[in-house]
Coordinates of C-alpha atoms in Angstrom, one line a residue:
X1 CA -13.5 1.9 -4.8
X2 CA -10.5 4.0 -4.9
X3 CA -11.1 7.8 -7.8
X4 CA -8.3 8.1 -10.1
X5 CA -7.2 11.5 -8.0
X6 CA -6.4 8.8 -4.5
X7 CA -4.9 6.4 -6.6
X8 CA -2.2 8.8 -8.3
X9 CA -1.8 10.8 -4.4
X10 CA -1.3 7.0 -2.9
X11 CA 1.3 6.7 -5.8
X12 CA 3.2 10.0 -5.7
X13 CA 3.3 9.9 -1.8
X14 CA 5.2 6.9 -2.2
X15 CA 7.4 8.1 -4.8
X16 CA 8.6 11.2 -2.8
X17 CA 9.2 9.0 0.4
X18 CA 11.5 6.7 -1.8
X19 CA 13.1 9.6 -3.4
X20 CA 14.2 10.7 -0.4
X21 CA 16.1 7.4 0.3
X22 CA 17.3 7.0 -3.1
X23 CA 14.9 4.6 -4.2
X24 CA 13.4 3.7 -7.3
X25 CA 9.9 4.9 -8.0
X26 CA 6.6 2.4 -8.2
X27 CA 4.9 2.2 -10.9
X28 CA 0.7 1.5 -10.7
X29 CA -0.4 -2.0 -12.0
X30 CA -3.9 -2.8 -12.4
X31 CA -3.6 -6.7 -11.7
X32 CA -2.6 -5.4 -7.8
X33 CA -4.9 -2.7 -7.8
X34 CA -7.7 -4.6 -8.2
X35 CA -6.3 -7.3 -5.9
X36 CA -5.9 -4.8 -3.2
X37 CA -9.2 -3.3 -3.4
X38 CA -11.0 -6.8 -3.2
X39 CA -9.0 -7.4 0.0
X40 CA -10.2 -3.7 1.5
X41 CA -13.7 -5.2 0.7
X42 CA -13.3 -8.1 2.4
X43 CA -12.0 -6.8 5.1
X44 CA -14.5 -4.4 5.3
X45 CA -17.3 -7.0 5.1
X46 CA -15.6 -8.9 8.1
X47 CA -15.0 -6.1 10.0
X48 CA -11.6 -7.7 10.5
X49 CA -8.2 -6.0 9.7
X50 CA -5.1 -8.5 8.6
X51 CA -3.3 -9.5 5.5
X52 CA -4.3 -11.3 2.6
X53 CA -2.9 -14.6 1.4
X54 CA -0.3 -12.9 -1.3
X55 CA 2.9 -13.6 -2.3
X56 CA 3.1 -10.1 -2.9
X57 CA 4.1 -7.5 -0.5
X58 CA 1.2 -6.0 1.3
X59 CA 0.3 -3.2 3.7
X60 CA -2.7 -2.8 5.0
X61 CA -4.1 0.8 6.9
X62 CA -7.3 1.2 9.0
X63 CA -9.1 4.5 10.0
X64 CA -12.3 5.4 11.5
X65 CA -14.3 8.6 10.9
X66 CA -16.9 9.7 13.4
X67 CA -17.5 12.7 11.0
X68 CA -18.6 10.0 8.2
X69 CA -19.3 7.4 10.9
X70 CA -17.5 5.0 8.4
X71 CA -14.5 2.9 8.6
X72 CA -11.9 3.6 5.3
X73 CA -9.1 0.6 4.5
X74 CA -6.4 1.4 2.5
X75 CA -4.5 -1.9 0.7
X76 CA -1.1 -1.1 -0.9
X77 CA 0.1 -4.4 -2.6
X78 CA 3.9 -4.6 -4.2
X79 CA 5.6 -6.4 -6.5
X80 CA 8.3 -7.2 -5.9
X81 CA 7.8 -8.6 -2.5
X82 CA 10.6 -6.8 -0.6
X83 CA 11.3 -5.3 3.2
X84 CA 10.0 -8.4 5.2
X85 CA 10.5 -11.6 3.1
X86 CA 13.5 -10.5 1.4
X87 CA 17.2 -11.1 3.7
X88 CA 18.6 -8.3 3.4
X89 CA 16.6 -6.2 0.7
X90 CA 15.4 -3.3 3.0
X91 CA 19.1 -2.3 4.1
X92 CA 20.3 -2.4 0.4
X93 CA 17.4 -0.4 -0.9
X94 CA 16.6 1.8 1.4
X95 CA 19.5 4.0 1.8
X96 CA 19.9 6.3 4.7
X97 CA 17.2 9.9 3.9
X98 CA 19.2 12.0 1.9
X99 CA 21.2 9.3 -0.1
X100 CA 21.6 9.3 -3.6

């Protein structure tokens, strides 16, 4: 289970990246927190990396640590749904780096 101190860097890292396109900042939500980290789990348990069935938007990391000898999954779940199910919505909201 993702500490407070991943959850707010997972956050700001995205923040800065959208700044830099001229994007609006996330805000956390606790309904897609907790859906995110019960797909990591699953995953996890299947040993299996993929997408969950959401209507949300979704992104999904895998890494494996021979120093811990344990694998870490990272869920990011959005809402609005955006860059892939949306015609369109990436090229009018993400503006070139730099754009204001």
């Amino acid at each position: 289970m993702a500490d407070e101190s991943f959850k707010k860097e997972f956050l700001d890292t995205h923040n800065a990246y959208r700044a830099q396109h001229g994007a609006p900042p996330l805000t956390f939500n606790t309904e897609l927190d907790d859906a995110a980290q019960k797909w990591a789990n699953q995953m996890l348990a299947k040993k299996k990396l993929g997408h969950s069935n959401t209507n949300d938007g979704e992104n999904v990391f895998y890494a494996w640590s021979s120093e811990t000898k344990k694998p870490t999954v990272v869920v990011g779940q959005y809402r609005p749904a955006g860059n892939i199910t949306n015609a369109g919505y990436y090229q009018k909201n993400v503006l070139p780096k730099g754009t204001e």
